[in-house]
Coordinates of N, CA and C and ligand atoms in Angstrom, one line a residue:
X16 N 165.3 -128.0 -85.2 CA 164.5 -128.9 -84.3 C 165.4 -129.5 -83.2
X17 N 165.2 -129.5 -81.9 CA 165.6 -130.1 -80.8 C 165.7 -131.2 -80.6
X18 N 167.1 -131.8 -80.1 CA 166.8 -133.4 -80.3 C 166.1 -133.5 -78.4
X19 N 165.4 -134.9 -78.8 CA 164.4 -134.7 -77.7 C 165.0 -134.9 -76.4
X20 N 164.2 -134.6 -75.6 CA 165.4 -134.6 -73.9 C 164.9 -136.6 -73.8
X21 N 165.7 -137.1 -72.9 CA 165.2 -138.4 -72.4 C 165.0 -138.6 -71.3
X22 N 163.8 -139.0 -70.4 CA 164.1 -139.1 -69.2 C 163.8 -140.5 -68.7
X23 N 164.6 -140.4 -67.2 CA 164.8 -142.1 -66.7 C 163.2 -141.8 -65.8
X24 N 162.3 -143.4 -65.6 CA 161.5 -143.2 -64.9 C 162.2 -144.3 -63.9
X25 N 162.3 -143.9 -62.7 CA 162.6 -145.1 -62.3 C 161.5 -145.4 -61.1
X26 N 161.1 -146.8 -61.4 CA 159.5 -146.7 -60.8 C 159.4 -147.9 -60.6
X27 N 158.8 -149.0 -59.8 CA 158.7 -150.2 -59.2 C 157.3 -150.8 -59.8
X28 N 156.6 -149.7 -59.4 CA 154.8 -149.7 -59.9 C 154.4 -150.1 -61.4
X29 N 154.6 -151.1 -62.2 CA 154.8 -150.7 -63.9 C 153.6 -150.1 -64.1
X30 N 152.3 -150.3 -63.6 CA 151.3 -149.4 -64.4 C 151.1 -147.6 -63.9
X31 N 151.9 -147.4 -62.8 CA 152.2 -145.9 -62.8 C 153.8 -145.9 -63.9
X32 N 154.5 -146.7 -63.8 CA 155.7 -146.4 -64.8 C 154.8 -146.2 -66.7
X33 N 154.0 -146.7 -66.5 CA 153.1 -146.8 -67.6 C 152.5 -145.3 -68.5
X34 N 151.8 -145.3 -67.0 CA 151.1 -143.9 -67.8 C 152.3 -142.6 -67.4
X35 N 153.1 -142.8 -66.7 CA 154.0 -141.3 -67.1 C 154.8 -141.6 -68.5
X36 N 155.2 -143.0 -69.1 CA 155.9 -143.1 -69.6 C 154.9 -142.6 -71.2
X37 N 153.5 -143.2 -70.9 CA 152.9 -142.7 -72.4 C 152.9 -141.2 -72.4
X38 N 152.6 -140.5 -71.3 CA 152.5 -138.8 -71.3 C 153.9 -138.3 -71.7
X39 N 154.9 -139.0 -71.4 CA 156.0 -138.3 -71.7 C 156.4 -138.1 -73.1
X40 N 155.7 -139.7 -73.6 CA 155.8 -140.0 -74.9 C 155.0 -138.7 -75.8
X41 N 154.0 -138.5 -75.5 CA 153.2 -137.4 -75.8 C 153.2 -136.4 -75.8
X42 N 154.2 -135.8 -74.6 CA 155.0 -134.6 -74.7 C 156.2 -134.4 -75.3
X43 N 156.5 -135.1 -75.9 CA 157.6 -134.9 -76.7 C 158.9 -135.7 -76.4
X44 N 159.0 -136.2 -75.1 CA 160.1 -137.1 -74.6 C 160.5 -138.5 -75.0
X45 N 161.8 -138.6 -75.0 CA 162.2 -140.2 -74.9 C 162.4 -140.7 -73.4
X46 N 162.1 -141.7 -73.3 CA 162.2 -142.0 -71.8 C 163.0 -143.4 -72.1
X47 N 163.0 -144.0 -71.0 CA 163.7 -145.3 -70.3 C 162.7 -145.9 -68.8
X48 N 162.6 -146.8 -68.5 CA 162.0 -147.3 -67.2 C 163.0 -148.3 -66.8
X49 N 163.5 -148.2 -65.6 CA 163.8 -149.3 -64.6 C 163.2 -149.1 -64.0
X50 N 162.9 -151.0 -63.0 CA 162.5 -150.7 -62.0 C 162.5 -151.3 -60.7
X51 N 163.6 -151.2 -60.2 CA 164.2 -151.4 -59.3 C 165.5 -150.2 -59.1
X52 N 165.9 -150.0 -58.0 CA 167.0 -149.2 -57.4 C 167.8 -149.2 -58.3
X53 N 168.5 -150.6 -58.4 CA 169.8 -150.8 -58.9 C 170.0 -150.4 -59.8
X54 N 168.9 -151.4 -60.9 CA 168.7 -150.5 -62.4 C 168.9 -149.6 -62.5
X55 N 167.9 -148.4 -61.7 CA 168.1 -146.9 -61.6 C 169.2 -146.6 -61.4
X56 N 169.8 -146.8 -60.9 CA 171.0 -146.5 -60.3 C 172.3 -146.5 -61.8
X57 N 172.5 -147.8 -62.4 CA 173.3 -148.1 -63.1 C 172.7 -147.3 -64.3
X58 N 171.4 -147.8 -64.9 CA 171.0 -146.1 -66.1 C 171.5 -144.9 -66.1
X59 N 171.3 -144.8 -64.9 CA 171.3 -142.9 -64.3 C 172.9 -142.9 -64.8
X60 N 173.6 -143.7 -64.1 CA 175.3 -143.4 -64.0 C 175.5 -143.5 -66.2
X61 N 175.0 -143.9 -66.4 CA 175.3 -143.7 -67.9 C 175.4 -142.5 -68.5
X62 N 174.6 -141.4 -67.3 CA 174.6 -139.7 -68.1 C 173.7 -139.6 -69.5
X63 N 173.3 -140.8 -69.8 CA 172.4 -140.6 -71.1 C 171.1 -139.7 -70.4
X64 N 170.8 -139.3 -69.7 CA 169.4 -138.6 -69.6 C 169.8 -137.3 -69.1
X65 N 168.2 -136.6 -69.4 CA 168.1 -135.3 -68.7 C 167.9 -134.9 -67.6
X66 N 167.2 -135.8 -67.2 CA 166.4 -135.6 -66.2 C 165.9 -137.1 -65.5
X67 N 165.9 -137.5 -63.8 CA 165.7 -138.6 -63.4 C 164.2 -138.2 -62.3
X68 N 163.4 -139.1 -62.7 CA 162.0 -139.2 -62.2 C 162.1 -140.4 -60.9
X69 N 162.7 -140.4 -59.9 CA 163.0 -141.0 -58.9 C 162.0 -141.5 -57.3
X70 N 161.3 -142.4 -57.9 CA 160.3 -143.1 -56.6 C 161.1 -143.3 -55.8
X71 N 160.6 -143.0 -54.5 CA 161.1 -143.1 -53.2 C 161.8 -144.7 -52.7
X72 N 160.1 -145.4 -52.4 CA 159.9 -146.7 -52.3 C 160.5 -147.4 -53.2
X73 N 161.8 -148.3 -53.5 CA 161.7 -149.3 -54.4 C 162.5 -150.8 -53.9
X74 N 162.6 -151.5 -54.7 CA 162.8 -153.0 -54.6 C 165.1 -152.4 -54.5
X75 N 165.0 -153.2 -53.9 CA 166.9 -153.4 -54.1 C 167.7 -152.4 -53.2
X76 N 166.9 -150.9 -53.8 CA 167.8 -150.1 -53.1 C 167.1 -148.8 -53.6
X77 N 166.8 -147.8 -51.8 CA 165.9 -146.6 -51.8 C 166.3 -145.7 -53.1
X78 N 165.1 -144.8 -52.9 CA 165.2 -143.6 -53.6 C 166.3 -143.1 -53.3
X79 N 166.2 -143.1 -51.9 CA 167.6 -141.7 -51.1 C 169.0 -142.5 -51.7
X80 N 169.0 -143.4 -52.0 CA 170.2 -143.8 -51.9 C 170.6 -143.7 -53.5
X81 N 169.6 -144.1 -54.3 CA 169.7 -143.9 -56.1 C 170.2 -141.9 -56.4
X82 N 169.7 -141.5 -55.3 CA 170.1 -140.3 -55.4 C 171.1 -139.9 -55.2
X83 N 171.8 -140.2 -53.6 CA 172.9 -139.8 -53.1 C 174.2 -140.4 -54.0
X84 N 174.1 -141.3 -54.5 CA 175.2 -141.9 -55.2 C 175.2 -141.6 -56.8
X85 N 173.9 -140.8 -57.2 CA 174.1 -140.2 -58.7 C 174.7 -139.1 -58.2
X86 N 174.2 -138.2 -57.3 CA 174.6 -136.7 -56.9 C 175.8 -136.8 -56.9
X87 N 176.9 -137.9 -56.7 CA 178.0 -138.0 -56.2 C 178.8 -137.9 -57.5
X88 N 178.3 -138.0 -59.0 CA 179.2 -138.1 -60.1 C 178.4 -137.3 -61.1
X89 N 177.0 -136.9 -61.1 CA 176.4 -136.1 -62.3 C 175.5 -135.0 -61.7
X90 N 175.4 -133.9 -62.2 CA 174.2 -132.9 -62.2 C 173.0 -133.2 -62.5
X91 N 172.7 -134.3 -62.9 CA 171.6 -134.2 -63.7 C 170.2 -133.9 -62.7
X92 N 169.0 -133.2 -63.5 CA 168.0 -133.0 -62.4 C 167.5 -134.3 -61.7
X93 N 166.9 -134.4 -60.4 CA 166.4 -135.5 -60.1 C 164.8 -134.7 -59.7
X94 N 163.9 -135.3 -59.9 CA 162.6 -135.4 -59.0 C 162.0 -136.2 -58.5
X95 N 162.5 -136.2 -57.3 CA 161.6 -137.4 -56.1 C 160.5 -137.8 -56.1
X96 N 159.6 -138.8 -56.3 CA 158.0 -139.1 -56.0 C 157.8 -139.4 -55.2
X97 N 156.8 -138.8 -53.8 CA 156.7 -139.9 -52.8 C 155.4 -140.1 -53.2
X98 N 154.8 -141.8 -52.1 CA 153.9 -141.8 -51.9 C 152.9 -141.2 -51.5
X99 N 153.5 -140.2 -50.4 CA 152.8 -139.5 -49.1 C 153.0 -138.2 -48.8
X100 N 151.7 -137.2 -48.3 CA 152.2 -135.9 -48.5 C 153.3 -136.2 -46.8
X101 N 153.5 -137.4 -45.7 CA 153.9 -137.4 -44.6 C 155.4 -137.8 -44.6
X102 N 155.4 -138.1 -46.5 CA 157.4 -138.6 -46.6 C 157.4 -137.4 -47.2
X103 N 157.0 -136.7 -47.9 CA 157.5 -135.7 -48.6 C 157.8 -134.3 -47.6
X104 N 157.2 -134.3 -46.6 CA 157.5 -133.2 -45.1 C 158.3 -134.2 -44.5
X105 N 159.1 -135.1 -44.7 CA 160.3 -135.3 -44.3 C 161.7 -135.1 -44.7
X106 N 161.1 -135.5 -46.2 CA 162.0 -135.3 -47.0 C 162.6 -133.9 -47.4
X107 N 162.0 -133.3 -47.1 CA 161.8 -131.6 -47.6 C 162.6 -131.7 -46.2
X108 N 162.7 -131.8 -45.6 CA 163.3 -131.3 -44.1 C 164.9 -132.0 -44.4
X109 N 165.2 -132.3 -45.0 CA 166.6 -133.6 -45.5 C 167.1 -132.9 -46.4
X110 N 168.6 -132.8 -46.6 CA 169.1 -132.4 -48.1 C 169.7 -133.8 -48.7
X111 N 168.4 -134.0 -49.5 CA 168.9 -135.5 -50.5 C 169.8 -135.1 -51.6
X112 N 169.9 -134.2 -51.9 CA 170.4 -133.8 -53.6 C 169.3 -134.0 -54.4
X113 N 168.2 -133.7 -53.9 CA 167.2 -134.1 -55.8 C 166.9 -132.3 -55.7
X114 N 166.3 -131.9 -56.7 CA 166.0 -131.0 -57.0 C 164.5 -130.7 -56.9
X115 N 163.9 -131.2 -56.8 CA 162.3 -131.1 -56.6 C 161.8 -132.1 -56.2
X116 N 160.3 -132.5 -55.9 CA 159.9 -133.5 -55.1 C 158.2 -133.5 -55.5
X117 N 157.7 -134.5 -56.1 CA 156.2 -134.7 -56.4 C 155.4 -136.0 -55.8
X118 N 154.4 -135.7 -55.2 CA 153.6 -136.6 -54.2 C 152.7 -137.0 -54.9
X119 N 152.8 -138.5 -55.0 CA 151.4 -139.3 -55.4 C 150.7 -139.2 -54.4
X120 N 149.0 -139.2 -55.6 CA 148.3 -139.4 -57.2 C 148.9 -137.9 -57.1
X121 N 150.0 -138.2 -58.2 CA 150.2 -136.1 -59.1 C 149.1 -136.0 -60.2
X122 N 149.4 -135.3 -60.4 CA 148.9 -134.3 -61.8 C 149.3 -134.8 -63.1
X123 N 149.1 -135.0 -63.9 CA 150.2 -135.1 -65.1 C 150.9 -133.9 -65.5
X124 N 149.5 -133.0 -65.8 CA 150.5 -131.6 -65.7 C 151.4 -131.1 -64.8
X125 N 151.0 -131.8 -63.5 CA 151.6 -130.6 -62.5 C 153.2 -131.6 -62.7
X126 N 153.3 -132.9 -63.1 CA 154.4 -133.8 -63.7 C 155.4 -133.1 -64.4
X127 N 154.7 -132.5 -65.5 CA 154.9 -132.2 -67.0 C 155.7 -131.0 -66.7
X128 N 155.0 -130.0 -66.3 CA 155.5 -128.7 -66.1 C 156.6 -129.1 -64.9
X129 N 156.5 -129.7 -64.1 CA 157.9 -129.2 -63.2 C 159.3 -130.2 -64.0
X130 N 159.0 -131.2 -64.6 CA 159.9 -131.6 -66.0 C 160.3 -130.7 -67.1
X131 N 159.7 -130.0 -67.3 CA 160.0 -128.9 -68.3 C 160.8 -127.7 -67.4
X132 N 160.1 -127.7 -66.2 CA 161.0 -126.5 -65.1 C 162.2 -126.9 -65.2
X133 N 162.8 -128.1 -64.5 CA 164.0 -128.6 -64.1 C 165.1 -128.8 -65.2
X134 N 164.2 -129.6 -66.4 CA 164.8 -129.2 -67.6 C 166.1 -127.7 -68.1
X135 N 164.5 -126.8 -68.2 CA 165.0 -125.4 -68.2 C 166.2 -124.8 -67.5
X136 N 166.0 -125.2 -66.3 CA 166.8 -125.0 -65.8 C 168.3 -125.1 -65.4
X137 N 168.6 -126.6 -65.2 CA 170.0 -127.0 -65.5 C 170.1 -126.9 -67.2
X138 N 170.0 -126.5 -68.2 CA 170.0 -125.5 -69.7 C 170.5 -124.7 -69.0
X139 N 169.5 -123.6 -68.2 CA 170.6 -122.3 -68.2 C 171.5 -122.0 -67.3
X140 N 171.6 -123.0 -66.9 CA 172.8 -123.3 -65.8 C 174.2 -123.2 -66.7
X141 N 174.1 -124.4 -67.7 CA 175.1 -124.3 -68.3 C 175.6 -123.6 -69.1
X142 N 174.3 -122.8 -69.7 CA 175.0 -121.0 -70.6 C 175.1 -120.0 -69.4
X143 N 174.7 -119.7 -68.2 CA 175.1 -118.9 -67.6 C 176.5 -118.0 -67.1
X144 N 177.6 -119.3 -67.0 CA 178.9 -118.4 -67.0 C 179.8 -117.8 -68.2
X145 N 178.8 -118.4 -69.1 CA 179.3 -117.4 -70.2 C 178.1 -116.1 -70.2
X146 N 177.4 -116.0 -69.9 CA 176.5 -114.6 -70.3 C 176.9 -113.8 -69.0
X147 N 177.6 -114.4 -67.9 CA 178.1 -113.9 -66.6 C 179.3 -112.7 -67.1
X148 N 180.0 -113.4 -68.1 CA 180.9 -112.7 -68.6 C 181.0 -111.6 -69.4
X149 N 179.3 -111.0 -69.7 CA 179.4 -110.2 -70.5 C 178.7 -108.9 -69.7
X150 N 179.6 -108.4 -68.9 CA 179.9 -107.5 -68.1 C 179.0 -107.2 -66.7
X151 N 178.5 -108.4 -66.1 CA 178.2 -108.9 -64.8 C 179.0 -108.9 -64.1
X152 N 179.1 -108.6 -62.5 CA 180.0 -108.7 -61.3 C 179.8 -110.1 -61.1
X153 N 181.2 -110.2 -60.9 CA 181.7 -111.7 -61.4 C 181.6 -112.0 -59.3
X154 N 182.4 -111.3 -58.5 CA 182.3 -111.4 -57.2 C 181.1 -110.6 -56.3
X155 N 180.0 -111.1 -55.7 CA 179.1 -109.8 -55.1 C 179.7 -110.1 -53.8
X156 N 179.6 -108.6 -53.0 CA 180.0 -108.8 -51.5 C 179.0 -107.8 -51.1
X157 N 178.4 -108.1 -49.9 CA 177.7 -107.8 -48.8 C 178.1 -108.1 -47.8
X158 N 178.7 -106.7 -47.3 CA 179.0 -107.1 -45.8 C 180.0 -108.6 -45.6
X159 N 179.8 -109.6 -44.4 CA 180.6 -110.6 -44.6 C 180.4 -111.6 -45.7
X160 N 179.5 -111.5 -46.3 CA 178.9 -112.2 -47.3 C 179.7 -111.9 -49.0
X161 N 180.1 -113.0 -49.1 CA 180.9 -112.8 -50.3 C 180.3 -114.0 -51.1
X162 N 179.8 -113.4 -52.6 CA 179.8 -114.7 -53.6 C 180.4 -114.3 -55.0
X163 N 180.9 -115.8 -55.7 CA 181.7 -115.8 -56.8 C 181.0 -116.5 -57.6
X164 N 180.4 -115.3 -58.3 CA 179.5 -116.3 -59.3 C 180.0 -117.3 -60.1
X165 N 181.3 -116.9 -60.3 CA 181.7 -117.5 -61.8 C 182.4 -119.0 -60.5
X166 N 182.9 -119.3 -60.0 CA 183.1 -120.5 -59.1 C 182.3 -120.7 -58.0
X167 N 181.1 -120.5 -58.1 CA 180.3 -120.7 -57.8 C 180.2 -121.3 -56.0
X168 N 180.8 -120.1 -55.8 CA 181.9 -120.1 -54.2 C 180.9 -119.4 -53.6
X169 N 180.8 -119.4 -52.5 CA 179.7 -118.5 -50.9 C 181.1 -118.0 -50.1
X170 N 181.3 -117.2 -49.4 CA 181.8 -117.7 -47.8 C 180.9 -116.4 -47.3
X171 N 181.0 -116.5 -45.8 CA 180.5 -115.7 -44.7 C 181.6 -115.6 -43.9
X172 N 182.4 -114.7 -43.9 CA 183.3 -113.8 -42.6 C 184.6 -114.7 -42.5
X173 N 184.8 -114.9 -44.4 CA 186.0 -116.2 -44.8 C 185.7 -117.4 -44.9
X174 N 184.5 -118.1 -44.0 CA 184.1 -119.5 -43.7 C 183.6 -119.7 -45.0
X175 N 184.1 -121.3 -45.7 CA 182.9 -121.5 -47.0 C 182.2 -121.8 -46.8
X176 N 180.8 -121.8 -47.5 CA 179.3 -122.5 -47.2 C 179.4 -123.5 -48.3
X177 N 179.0 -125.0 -47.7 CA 178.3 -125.8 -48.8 C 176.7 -125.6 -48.7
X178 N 176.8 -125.0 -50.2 CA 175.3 -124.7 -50.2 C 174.8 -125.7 -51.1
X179 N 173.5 -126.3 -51.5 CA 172.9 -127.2 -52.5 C 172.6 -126.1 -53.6
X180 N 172.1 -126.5 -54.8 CA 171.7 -126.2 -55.7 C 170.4 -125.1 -55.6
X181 N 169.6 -125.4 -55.0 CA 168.6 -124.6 -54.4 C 168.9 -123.4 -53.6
X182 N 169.7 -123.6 -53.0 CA 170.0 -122.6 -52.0 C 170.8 -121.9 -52.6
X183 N 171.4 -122.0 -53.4 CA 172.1 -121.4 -53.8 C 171.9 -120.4 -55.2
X184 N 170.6 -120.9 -55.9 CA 170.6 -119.8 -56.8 C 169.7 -119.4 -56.6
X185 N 169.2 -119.5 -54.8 CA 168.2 -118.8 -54.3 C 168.6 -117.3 -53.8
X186 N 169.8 -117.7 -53.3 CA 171.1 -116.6 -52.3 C 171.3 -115.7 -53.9
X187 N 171.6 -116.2 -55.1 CA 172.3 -115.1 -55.9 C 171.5 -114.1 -57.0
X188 N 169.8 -114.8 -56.7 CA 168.5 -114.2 -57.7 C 168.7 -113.2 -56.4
X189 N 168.2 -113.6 -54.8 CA 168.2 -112.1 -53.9 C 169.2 -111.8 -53.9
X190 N 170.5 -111.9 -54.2 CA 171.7 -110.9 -53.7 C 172.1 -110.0 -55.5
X191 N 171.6 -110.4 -56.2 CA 171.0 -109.6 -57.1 C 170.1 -109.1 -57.2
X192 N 169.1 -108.7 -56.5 CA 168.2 -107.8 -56.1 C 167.9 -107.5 -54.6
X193 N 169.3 -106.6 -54.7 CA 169.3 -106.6 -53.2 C 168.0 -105.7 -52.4
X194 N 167.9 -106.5 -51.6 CA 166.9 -105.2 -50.6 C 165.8 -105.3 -51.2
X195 N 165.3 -105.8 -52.4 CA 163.2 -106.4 -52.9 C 163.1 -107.2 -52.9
X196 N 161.6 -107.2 -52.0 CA 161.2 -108.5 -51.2 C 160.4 -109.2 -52.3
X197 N 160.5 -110.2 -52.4 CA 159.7 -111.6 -53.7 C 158.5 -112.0 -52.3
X198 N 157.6 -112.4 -53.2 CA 156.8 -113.5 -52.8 C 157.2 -114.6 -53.1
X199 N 156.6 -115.4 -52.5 CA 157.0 -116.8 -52.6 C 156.9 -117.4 -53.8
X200 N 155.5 -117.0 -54.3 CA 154.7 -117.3 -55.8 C 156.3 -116.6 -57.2
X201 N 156.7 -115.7 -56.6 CA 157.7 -114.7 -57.6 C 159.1 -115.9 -57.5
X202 N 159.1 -116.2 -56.5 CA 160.6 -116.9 -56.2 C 160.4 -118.6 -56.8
X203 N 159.2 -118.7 -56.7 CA 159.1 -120.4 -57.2 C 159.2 -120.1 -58.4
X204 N 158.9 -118.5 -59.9 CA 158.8 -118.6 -61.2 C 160.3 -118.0 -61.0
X205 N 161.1 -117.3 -60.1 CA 162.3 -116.9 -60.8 C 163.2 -117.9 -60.5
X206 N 163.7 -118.0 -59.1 CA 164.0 -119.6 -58.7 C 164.4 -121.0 -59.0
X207 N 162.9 -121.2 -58.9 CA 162.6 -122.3 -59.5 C 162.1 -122.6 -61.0
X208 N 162.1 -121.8 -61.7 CA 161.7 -121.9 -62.8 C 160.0 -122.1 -63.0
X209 N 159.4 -122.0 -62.6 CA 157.9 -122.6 -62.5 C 157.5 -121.1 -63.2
X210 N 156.4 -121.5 -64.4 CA 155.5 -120.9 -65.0 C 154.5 -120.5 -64.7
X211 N 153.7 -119.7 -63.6 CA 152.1 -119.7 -63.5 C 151.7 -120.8 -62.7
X212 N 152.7 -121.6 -61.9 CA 152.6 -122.8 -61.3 C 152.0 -122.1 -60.0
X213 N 151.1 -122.6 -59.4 CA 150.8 -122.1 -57.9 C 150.0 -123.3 -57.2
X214 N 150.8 -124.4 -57.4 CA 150.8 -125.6 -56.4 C 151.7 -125.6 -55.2
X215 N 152.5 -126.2 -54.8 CA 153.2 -126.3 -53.7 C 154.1 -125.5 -53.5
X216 N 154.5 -124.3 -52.7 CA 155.4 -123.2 -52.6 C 156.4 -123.9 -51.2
X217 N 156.1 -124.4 -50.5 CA 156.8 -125.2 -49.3 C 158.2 -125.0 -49.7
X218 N 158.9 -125.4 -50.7 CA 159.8 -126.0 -50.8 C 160.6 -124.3 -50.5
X219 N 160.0 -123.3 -50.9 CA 160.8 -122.0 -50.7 C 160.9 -121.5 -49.1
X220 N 160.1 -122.0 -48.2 CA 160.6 -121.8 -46.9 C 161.0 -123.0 -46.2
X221 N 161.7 -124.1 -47.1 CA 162.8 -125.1 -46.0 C 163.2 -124.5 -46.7
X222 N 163.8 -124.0 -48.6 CA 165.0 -123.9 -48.6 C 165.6 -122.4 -47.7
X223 N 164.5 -121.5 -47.4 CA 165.3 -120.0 -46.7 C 165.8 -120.8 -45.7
X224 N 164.8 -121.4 -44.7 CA 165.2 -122.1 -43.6 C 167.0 -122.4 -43.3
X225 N 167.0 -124.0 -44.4 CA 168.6 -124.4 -44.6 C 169.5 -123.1 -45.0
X226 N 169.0 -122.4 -45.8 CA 170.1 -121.3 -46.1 C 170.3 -120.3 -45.0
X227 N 169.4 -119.8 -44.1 CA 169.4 -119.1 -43.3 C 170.5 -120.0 -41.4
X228 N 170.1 -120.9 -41.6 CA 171.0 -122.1 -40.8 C 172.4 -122.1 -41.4
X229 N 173.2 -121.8 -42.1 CA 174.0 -122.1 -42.7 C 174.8 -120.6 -42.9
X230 N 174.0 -119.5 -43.8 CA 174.2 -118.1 -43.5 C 174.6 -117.3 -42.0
X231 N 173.4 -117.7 -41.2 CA 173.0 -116.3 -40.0 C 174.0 -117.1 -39.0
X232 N 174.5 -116.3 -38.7 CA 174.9 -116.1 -36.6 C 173.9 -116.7 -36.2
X233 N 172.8 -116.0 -36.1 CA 171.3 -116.7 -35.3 C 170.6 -116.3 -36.4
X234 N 170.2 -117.5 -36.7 CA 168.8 -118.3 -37.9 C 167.8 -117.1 -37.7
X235 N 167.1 -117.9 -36.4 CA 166.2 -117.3 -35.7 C 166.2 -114.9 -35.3
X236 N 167.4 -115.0 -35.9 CA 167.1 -113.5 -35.6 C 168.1 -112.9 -37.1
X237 N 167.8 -113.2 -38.1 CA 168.1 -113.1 -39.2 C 169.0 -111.7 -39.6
X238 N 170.3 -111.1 -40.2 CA 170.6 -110.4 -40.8 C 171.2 -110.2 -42.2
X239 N 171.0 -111.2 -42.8 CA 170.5 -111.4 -44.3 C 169.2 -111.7 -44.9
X240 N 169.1 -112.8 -44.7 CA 168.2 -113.1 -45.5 C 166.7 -113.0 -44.6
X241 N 166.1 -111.8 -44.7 CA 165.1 -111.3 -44.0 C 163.3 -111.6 -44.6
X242 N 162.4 -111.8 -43.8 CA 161.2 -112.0 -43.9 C 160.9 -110.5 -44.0
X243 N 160.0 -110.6 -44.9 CA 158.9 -108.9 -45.3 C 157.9 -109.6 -45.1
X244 N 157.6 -108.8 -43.8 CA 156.1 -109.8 -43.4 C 154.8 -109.5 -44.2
X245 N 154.0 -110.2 -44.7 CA 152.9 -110.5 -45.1 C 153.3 -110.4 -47.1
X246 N 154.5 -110.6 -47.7 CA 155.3 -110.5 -48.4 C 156.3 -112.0 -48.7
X247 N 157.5 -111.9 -48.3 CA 157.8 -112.8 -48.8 C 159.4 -112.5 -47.8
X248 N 160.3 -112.9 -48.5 CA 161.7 -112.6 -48.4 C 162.4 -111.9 -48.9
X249 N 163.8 -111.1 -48.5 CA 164.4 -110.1 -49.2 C 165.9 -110.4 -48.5
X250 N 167.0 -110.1 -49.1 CA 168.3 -110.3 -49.2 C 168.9 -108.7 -48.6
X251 N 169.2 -108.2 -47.2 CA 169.7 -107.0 -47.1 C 171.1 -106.8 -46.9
Ligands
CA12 CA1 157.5 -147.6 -55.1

C-alpha cells in the first residue's frame, strides 16, 4: 500500500479551500490548507508535500511570488488557479515555474486528473536516470543541438539553454522521436502526462513557442522544432 501523497491547498476562499480539500480527501489524499501567501509560502518550504495547489489572488503575498520563491529551493509540482480564463492567457505567456495552470469554476475531475498527472510525473522524473542507464544514449546530438540526458544539459552551437521543466521534456520526448509528428492531444498524454484528457491543449503551443525562442536563429522560420501542418509538431 502507498503511503498517501499530501497536498498543500493554498487558497484565501475557505469554502473553495473546502470542497477541494473534501475531494481530495476522497481521492485518497492528505492535504494541508493555508490561506494566505505567507502561510503558503512557509508550508511549501517544509518539502512535506507533493504537490502545491496555488491560487493566484491571495492576501499577504501573490501566487507569482509563493511560486518563484518555492521554485527557488524545491521541485515540487505547483498548479496555478486562476480566477480568469484573461489571467491564465497571461500567465501562460510568463515562465512562473508552476507546472500547470487551472481556471476557476474547474472541474473536480478535470482538478483530480491533472493532480494525479503532475503527481505521476515528477515520480518518474525521479526513477528516470536510473532507467536512462540501462543502455539509453546518455548524450543525443542533432546537428548544433546537443542534449545530456543524464545532466539534464541543452546547448545549441555550445550556447546553454535554460530551459523550464516543460520545455524541456518536451525537446527530449521529440528528440527521441526524431522526425514524427505528435498531435497536440499525443503530446499533452506523452508530455504532460494527461490520460484521455482533452480539455485545454494551449499550454503545448506557448510551451513550442518559448522553446522555439530560445532554440531557433529565427522562431518565426523554424529549423528544429517544426509544425506538420494540420498535425502537430515534430523535432528534425
Ligand atoms: Ca484568491
Amino acid at each position: 500500500m502507498n503511503e498517501k501523497k499530501k497536498i498543500l491547498i493554498v487558497e484565501d476562499e475557505s469554502g473553495i479551500a473546502q470542497i477541494i480539500a473534501v475531494n481530495l480527501m476522497l481521492a485518497g489524499y492528505d492535504y494541508e490548507i493555508a490561506s494566505d501567501g505567507e502561510e503558503g509560502l512557509n508550508k511549501a518550504l517544509t518539502g512535506a508535500f507533493d504537490l502545491i495547489l496555488l491560487d493566484l489572488m491571495l492576501p499577504k503575498m501573490s501566487g507569482f511570488e509563493v511560486c518563484a520563491r518555492v521554485r527557488k529551493k524545491l521541485a515540487t509540482p505547483i498548479i496555478m488557479v486562476t480566477a480568469r480564463e484573461e489571467e491564465k492567457d497571461k500567465i501562460l505567456g510568463l515562465d512562473t515555474g508552476a507546472d500547470d495552470y487551472v481556471t476557476k469554476p474547474f472541474s473536480l475531475n478535470e482538478l483530480l486528473s491533472r493532480i494525479k498527472a503532475n503527481i505521476r510525473r515528477s515520480a518518474n522524473e525521479l526513477v528516470n536516470p536510473e532507467a536512462e542507464d540501462a543502455g539509453e544514449e546518455k548524450v543525443i546530438k542533432i546537428r548544433g543541438l546537443s542534449i545530456d540526458t543524464e545532466k539534464y544539459d541543452v546547448t545549441i552551437d555550445g550556447t546553454q539553454l535554460s530551459l523550464s521543466r516543460q520545455e524541456y521534456d518536451l525537446l527530449i520526448f521529440l528528440a527521441k522521436n526524431l522526425g514524427k509528428p505528435y498531435t497536440r492531444e499525443e503530446l499533452m498524454g506523452s508530455v504532460w502526462g494527461y490520460e484521455g484528457y482533452l480539455g485545454d491543449i494551449r499550454a503545448v503551443d506557448v510551451t513550442v513557442s518559448r522553446l522555439r525562442a530560445k532554440l531557433e536563429k529565427d522562431p518565426s522560420n523554424p529549423e528544429y522544432l517544426l509544425t506538420k501542418r494540420g498535425i502537430g509538431y515534430y523535432l528534425k
